Structures are given as structure tokens and as C-alpha cells.
Tab-separated table of C-alpha atoms in Angstrom:
chain	number	residue	atom	x	y	z
A	1	MET	CA	0.136	-0.048	-0.296
A	2	LYS	CA	0.990	3.401	-0.964
A	3	ASP	CA	2.530	5.802	1.916
A	4	PHE	CA	0.417	8.430	2.098
A	5	GLU	CA	1.641	11.509	3.810
A	6	LYS	CA	3.790	13.364	1.079
A	7	TYR	CA	-0.231	13.303	-0.622
A	8	TYR	CA	-1.333	15.030	2.621
A	9	ASP	CA	0.839	17.336	2.825
A	10	PHE	CA	-0.020	18.782	-0.260
A	11	ILE	CA	-2.840	20.043	1.556
A	12	LYS	CA	-2.845	23.178	3.140
A	13	ASP	CA	-6.516	23.418	4.911
A	14	ASP	CA	-6.643	20.998	8.170
A	15	GLU	CA	-9.958	20.407	8.505
A	16	THR	CA	-9.832	19.366	4.277
A	17	LYS	CA	-6.629	16.867	5.596
A	18	ASN	CA	-8.896	15.137	7.761
A	19	THR	CA	-11.598	14.846	6.259
A	20	VAL	CA	-9.599	13.267	3.249
A	21	LYS	CA	-7.663	11.121	5.971
A	22	LYS	CA	-11.220	9.295	7.424
A	23	ILE	CA	-12.480	8.908	3.553
A	24	ALA	CA	-8.642	6.704	2.838
A	25	ASP	CA	-9.644	4.866	6.274
A	26	LYS	CA	-13.191	4.465	4.860
A	27	ALA	CA	-11.816	2.832	1.745
A	28	LEU	CA	-9.266	0.923	3.504
A	29	GLN	CA	-12.070	-0.771	5.768
A	30	ALA	CA	-14.257	-1.514	3.157
A	31	SER	CA	-11.242	-3.350	1.352
A	32	LYS	CA	-10.241	-5.100	4.675
A	33	ASN	CA	-13.422	-6.423	5.665
A	34	TYR	CA	-15.411	-6.967	2.445
A	35	VAL	CA	-18.214	-4.655	2.978
A	36	PRO	CA	-19.498	-1.640	2.009
A	37	VAL	CA	-18.961	1.302	3.708
A	38	VAL	CA	-20.536	4.848	3.566
A	39	THR	CA	-18.868	8.214	4.044
A	40	GLU	CA	-20.141	11.678	5.707
A	41	PHE	CA	-20.721	14.036	3.168
A	42	THR	CA	-18.622	15.832	1.743
A	43	ASN	CA	-17.772	18.867	-1.671
A	44	PRO	CA	-16.393	18.189	-4.596
A	45	TYR	CA	-13.388	19.441	-3.410
A	46	VAL	CA	-12.988	16.916	-1.412
A	47	ALA	CA	-14.061	14.332	-3.928
A	48	GLU	CA	-11.939	15.262	-5.860
A	49	LEU	CA	-8.889	14.926	-3.744
A	50	CYS	CA	-10.220	11.458	-2.392
A	51	SER	CA	-10.274	10.180	-5.907
A	52	PRO	CA	-6.817	8.771	-6.785
A	53	ILE	CA	-6.467	8.078	-3.092
A	54	ILE	CA	-9.236	5.481	-3.084
A	55	ARG	CA	-8.535	3.865	-6.569
A	56	ASN	CA	-4.987	2.304	-4.473
A	57	PHE	CA	-7.720	0.062	-2.368
A	58	ASP	CA	-9.676	-3.065	-4.182
A	59	VAL	CA	-13.001	-1.669	-3.259
A	60	LYS	CA	-15.120	0.328	-6.146
A	61	PHE	CA	-16.724	3.867	-5.263
A	62	GLU	CA	-19.847	5.981	-6.461
A	63	LEU	CA	-20.523	8.907	-5.609
A	64	PHE	CA	-24.062	10.220	-4.351
A	65	PRO	CA	-26.365	11.801	-4.906
A	66	SER	CA	-26.209	11.569	-8.791
A	67	SER	CA	-27.577	14.932	-9.496
A	68	GLU	CA	-25.538	17.279	-10.276
A	69	LEU	CA	-27.532	19.657	-8.235
A	70	CYS	CA	-26.298	17.856	-5.737
A	71	GLU	CA	-23.047	19.917	-3.907
A	72	ARG	CA	-22.223	17.751	-0.464
A	73	LYS	CA	-22.515	13.880	-1.881
A	74	VAL	CA	-21.224	10.951	0.011
A	75	PHE	CA	-18.742	7.961	-1.163
A	76	ILE	CA	-20.396	4.924	-1.067
A	77	LEU	CA	-17.461	1.771	-0.932
A	78	TYR	CA	-17.354	-1.652	-2.000
A	79	PRO	CA	-16.070	-4.810	-2.215
A	80	ASP	CA	-15.196	-5.004	-6.400
A	81	TYR	CA	-17.151	-8.526	-6.545
A	82	PHE	CA	-20.490	-6.512	-5.097
A	83	GLU	CA	-22.516	-5.816	-8.333
A	84	GLU	CA	-24.369	-3.056	-7.257
A	85	ILE	CA	-25.632	-0.778	-4.501
A	86	ASN	CA	-29.116	0.588	-3.350
A	87	GLU	CA	-28.353	3.957	-2.332
A	88	ASP	CA	-31.448	3.875	-0.386
A	89	ASP	CA	-29.384	2.088	2.641
A	90	TYR	CA	-26.797	4.724	2.793
A	91	ILE	CA	-28.450	8.055	1.762
A	92	THR	CA	-32.062	9.172	2.899
A	93	THR	CA	-34.207	12.101	1.867
A	94	ILE	CA	-36.413	13.815	4.718
A	95	ARG	CA	-39.209	15.991	4.039
A	96	ILE	CA	-39.837	18.190	6.348
A	97	ARG	CA	-43.940	20.132	5.302
A	98	ASN	CA	-43.840	23.405	7.494
A	99	LYS	CA	-47.586	23.406	8.315
A	100	SER	CA	-47.577	27.398	9.475
A	101	LYS	CA	-49.884	29.353	6.893
A	102	PHE	CA	-47.965	32.473	8.250
A	103	LYS	CA	-44.195	31.834	8.069
A	104	LYS	CA	-42.209	30.575	5.342
A	105	LEU	CA	-38.717	28.751	6.432
A	106	ASN	CA	-35.619	29.089	4.793
A	107	HIS	CA	-32.659	27.190	4.715
A	108	LYS	CA	-30.670	28.218	7.573
A	109	ASP	CA	-33.728	28.005	9.294
A	110	TYR	CA	-34.196	23.795	8.169
A	111	LEU	CA	-30.783	23.251	9.077
A	112	GLY	CA	-30.438	25.303	12.663
A	113	SER	CA	-33.100	22.869	13.131
A	114	ILE	CA	-31.564	19.312	12.717
A	115	MET	CA	-28.555	21.286	13.712
A	116	SER	CA	-29.962	21.901	17.008
A	117	LEU	CA	-30.482	17.962	18.014
A	118	GLY	CA	-26.826	17.632	17.758
A	119	ILE	CA	-26.418	16.624	14.680
A	120	ASP	CA	-22.235	16.943	12.647
A	121	ARG	CA	-22.826	19.101	10.097
A	122	ASN	CA	-21.088	16.233	8.178
A	123	LYS	CA	-24.012	14.046	8.307
A	124	THR	CA	-26.195	16.031	6.218
A	125	GLY	CA	-26.413	16.437	2.968
A	126	ASP	CA	-28.060	19.778	0.358
A	127	ILE	CA	-31.318	21.054	1.609
A	128	PHE	CA	-34.089	21.995	-1.309
A	129	VAL	CA	-35.868	24.641	-0.270
A	130	TYR	CA	-39.436	25.254	-1.381
A	131	GLU	CA	-42.889	27.034	-0.305
A	132	ASP	CA	-44.068	24.818	2.617
A	133	PHE	CA	-41.337	21.885	2.786
A	134	ALA	CA	-37.961	21.117	1.964
A	135	ASP	CA	-35.496	18.157	1.093
A	136	VAL	CA	-33.500	17.550	3.019
A	137	VAL	CA	-30.685	14.513	2.068
A	138	VAL	CA	-28.804	13.106	5.697
A	139	ASN	CA	-26.807	9.600	6.102
A	140	SER	CA	-29.683	7.058	6.622
A	141	ASP	CA	-28.634	6.025	10.400
A	142	ILE	CA	-29.784	9.457	11.795
A	143	ALA	CA	-32.569	9.469	9.863
A	144	ASP	CA	-35.008	7.927	11.660
A	145	TYR	CA	-33.394	10.483	15.316
A	146	ILE	CA	-34.324	13.247	13.104
A	147	ILE	CA	-38.134	11.962	12.329
A	148	TYR	CA	-38.671	11.117	16.162
A	149	ASN	CA	-37.245	14.962	17.993
A	150	MET	CA	-38.293	17.157	15.146
A	151	ASP	CA	-41.618	18.339	15.252
A	152	LEU	CA	-41.110	22.222	15.375
A	153	ILE	CA	-39.008	24.263	13.773
A	154	GLY	CA	-39.066	28.020	15.923
A	155	HIS	CA	-42.562	28.286	16.653
A	156	ASN	CA	-44.082	27.013	12.983
A	157	LYS	CA	-45.440	23.053	13.080
A	158	ILE	CA	-43.959	20.105	10.528
A	159	GLU	CA	-44.342	17.332	10.121
A	160	THR	CA	-41.462	14.846	8.761
A	161	GLU	CA	-41.452	11.116	6.286
A	162	LYS	CA	-38.423	9.411	4.816
A	163	ILE	CA	-39.001	9.447	0.734
A	164	LYS	CA	-36.516	7.565	-1.584
A	165	LEU	CA	-34.120	9.625	-2.628
A	166	GLU	CA	-35.634	8.848	-6.183
A	167	ASN	CA	-38.362	10.895	-5.249
A	168	THR	CA	-36.634	14.350	-4.207
A	169	LEU	CA	-37.071	17.183	-5.676
A	170	PHE	CA	-33.757	18.840	-6.486
A	171	LYS	CA	-33.067	22.515	-7.547
A	172	GLU	CA	-30.822	25.057	-7.015
A	173	GLN	CA	-29.954	26.660	-3.663
A	174	GLU	CA	-32.034	29.744	-3.559
A	175	HIS	CA	-30.042	33.005	-4.320
A	176	VAL	CA	-30.230	36.736	-5.839
A	177	ILE	CA	-28.120	38.452	-8.415
A	178	LEU	CA	-25.645	40.744	-7.687
A	179	ASN	CA	-24.167	42.805	-10.441
A	180	ILE	CA	-21.193	44.229	-9.906
A	181	THR	CA	-18.172	46.059	-12.107
A	182	SER	CA	-14.786	45.182	-11.804
A	183	SER	CA	-11.498	46.182	-12.761
A	184	SER	CA	-10.058	43.228	-12.919
A	185	MET	CA	-11.292	38.792	-11.984
A	186	ARG	CA	-8.514	38.955	-9.541
A	187	LEU	CA	-9.560	37.588	-6.044
A	188	ASP	CA	-8.988	40.269	-4.096
A	189	SER	CA	-11.420	42.742	-6.511
A	190	ILE	CA	-14.252	40.363	-6.582
A	191	VAL	CA	-13.985	39.885	-2.691
A	192	LYS	CA	-14.075	43.761	-2.907
A	193	HIS	CA	-17.055	44.358	-4.551
A	194	VAL	CA	-19.313	41.126	-3.023
A	195	ALA	CA	-18.178	42.324	0.563
A	196	ASN	CA	-18.798	45.657	0.245
A	197	LYS	CA	-15.440	46.275	1.442
A	198	SER	CA	-12.304	48.331	0.567
A	199	ARG	CA	-9.631	46.926	-1.721
A	200	GLU	CA	-7.457	46.593	0.933
A	201	GLU	CA	-9.640	45.025	3.839
A	202	ALA	CA	-10.396	42.163	1.116
A	203	ALA	CA	-7.179	41.022	0.628
A	204	ASN	CA	-6.732	41.202	3.650
A	205	MET	CA	-9.173	38.479	4.079
A	206	VAL	CA	-7.550	36.782	1.777
A	207	ARG	CA	-3.957	36.680	2.732
A	208	GLY	CA	-5.938	35.839	6.453
A	209	GLY	CA	-7.498	32.080	5.512
A	210	ALA	CA	-11.105	33.951	4.721
A	211	VAL	CA	-11.136	32.591	1.628
A	212	LYS	CA	-11.666	29.416	-0.001
A	213	VAL	CA	-11.896	29.163	-4.302
A	214	ASN	CA	-14.142	26.158	-5.175
A	215	PHE	CA	-13.873	24.960	-1.930
A	216	ARG	CA	-9.815	25.016	-1.374
A	217	GLU	CA	-8.698	28.260	0.931
A	218	GLU	CA	-6.353	30.294	-1.141
A	219	ASP	CA	-4.319	32.961	-0.534
A	220	LYS	CA	-3.080	34.680	-3.353
A	221	ILE	CA	-4.814	38.095	-4.032
A	222	SER	CA	-4.118	38.002	-7.179
A	223	GLN	CA	-5.525	34.563	-8.082
A	224	GLU	CA	-7.979	35.231	-10.940
A	225	VAL	CA	-11.344	33.641	-11.213
A	226	LYS	CA	-13.934	32.966	-14.231
A	227	ASP	CA	-17.228	31.645	-15.234
A	228	GLY	CA	-18.613	29.092	-12.837
A	229	ASP	CA	-15.943	29.549	-9.694
A	230	MET	CA	-17.809	29.017	-6.397
A	231	ILE	CA	-16.032	31.598	-3.775
A	232	SER	CA	-16.639	31.008	-0.281
A	233	ILE	CA	-15.949	34.201	2.488
A	234	SER	CA	-16.405	33.461	5.803
A	235	LYS	CA	-19.293	34.788	7.629
A	236	PHE	CA	-20.309	36.601	4.327
A	237	GLY	CA	-21.288	33.101	2.243
A	238	ARG	CA	-21.164	32.053	-0.999
A	239	PHE	CA	-21.282	33.436	-4.425
A	240	LYS	CA	-21.405	32.408	-7.432
A	241	ILE	CA	-19.383	34.254	-10.647
A	242	SER	CA	-22.537	33.343	-12.987
A	243	ARG	CA	-21.842	35.119	-15.837
A	244	LEU	CA	-19.794	37.386	-17.672
A	245	SER	CA	-21.997	39.774	-19.003
A	246	GLY	CA	-19.258	42.552	-21.178
A	247	VAL	CA	-16.548	44.996	-20.521
A	248	THR	CA	-17.543	48.973	-19.914
A	249	LYS	CA	-16.041	51.392	-22.159
A	250	SER	CA	-13.381	52.234	-19.109
A	251	GLY	CA	-12.705	48.410	-19.739
A	252	LYS	CA	-14.347	47.077	-16.023
A	253	TYR	CA	-16.020	43.943	-16.207
A	254	LYS	CA	-19.716	43.241	-15.545
A	255	ILE	CA	-20.034	40.594	-13.331
A	256	GLU	CA	-23.613	38.885	-13.091
A	257	VAL	CA	-23.011	36.520	-9.762
A	258	LYS	CA	-24.895	34.442	-7.327
A	259	HIS	CA	-26.013	34.830	-3.599
A	260	TYR	CA	-26.765	31.889	-1.920
A	261	VAL	CA	-28.656	32.390	1.101
């Protein structure tokens, strides 16, 4: 078996490094014990880092949910001789219906109530919010615990039920559109506009490790961002460069940004 320590040293962010190590341990478990195992939910950057490591073990793997609208996914790792895996054995969707006609619930409401039960965020996937309900993807082993312990979100009465993954209503997370004009596509310039900070403050946020690009910590203020990049800023949220809509007469970039709420 290869020594992965040098590979781990390449990963700057400790949280990401620890998650990759955990998933490598899961792959070893599946290989040694000849049983399928499921990981916690992880982001696309971690999944990208883990794939070459997993291929060093005698296991197959799949990422679920398979929908492109899902950002957070689990690895299901299983021995070579397994012909197929039923994802419903490992991850489940809980549909939470808001019974109040007066207060709409948002993503933070649903997530906050689940976290208040002592559930680790890594045990939950994406939350798809609609007018009067939300579909929440979770590891199957915590689904019943959530259902038995949740009957209110704030003062709103709710109803919960488990549904199959194939019946989940996936969609892009709610967002508002920001239209900004930037002198360049440098990271510090984009952070300045979306966080409403000075250029110097934005640069300090980047250098201080408060900014991730595509889920990877980025401390270079001169890093160029491009169409489709996801920028996460601590305490400010997540912003996706959704469209470059042209250049002004003075040579500045006109950029459409999705701010996820």
C-alpha cells in the first residue's frame, strides 16, 4: 500500500486534510472487511482529492446523490465482487413540511433546527427548500433520530417523513443576483465588491485564510477567478460567478454573481 503522507502534506487546509484521511480509512475498512461502507457528506474539492487515493484500494466507489444539482455527496465504497449498490440503504431524504401558513422557512431555519439536535453537519447533505416544505438529504443512520425529535422549527409546526432518494425534488439553492463592475478578475477585487469592503480589507481577508475558491482555501490575492467559480467568504456567505456580461467603455468587467442565501 502506498504511503499517502506526502499527498496529505499537499493539502493546506487542516479540515480538508482530516476529511480526506477519514475517507481513506473508510476505503481501507471496505477493502479489509469486504463490506460496503458509506462516508459522511463532503464537497466537490474533497471528492476530487479522495478519488485517486481510493483507487489504490481493492474497492469500487460511487458518489451519491448523483444529481448535478447536489453539491454535498457521499462516497459509497464496496468490494469488487459487489454487482450493484442500493443508495437508499445508505442515504435518505427527509421531507419536512411547514404547517404554518404565516411564516415561510428558509435554508437556515431547516439547517439550524437539525444542528440543534446535536447532528454533525457532515451527516447532512443538501437542503432543497420550497414554498411549504424542504427535502433534506442525510445519512440513513440518523434519519429516524431526526424524525422522532423534530416537531417544531421555531414556532412553526412541522411534519416529517422519509422518502426515497429518487423522489427527492432537487433544485439549485436559493440565491439573489448581484451585478458588479470590477477593474479585474483578481480575487481581491471580486471579494471587495461582493463583501462591500475596501480593496485593502478584501486583500487581508484573502491572505488571512477567510476565502475559498471552489471549496479550496486560496490566499493569493492575485488569483484570477473565472465564470462558474464558487467563492466562499467566512461570515459573508457563498458567491458564484454566474456570467461575464461584457466590458464597459472604460475596460471594467461586468459580472453577474449569484449570492446563495
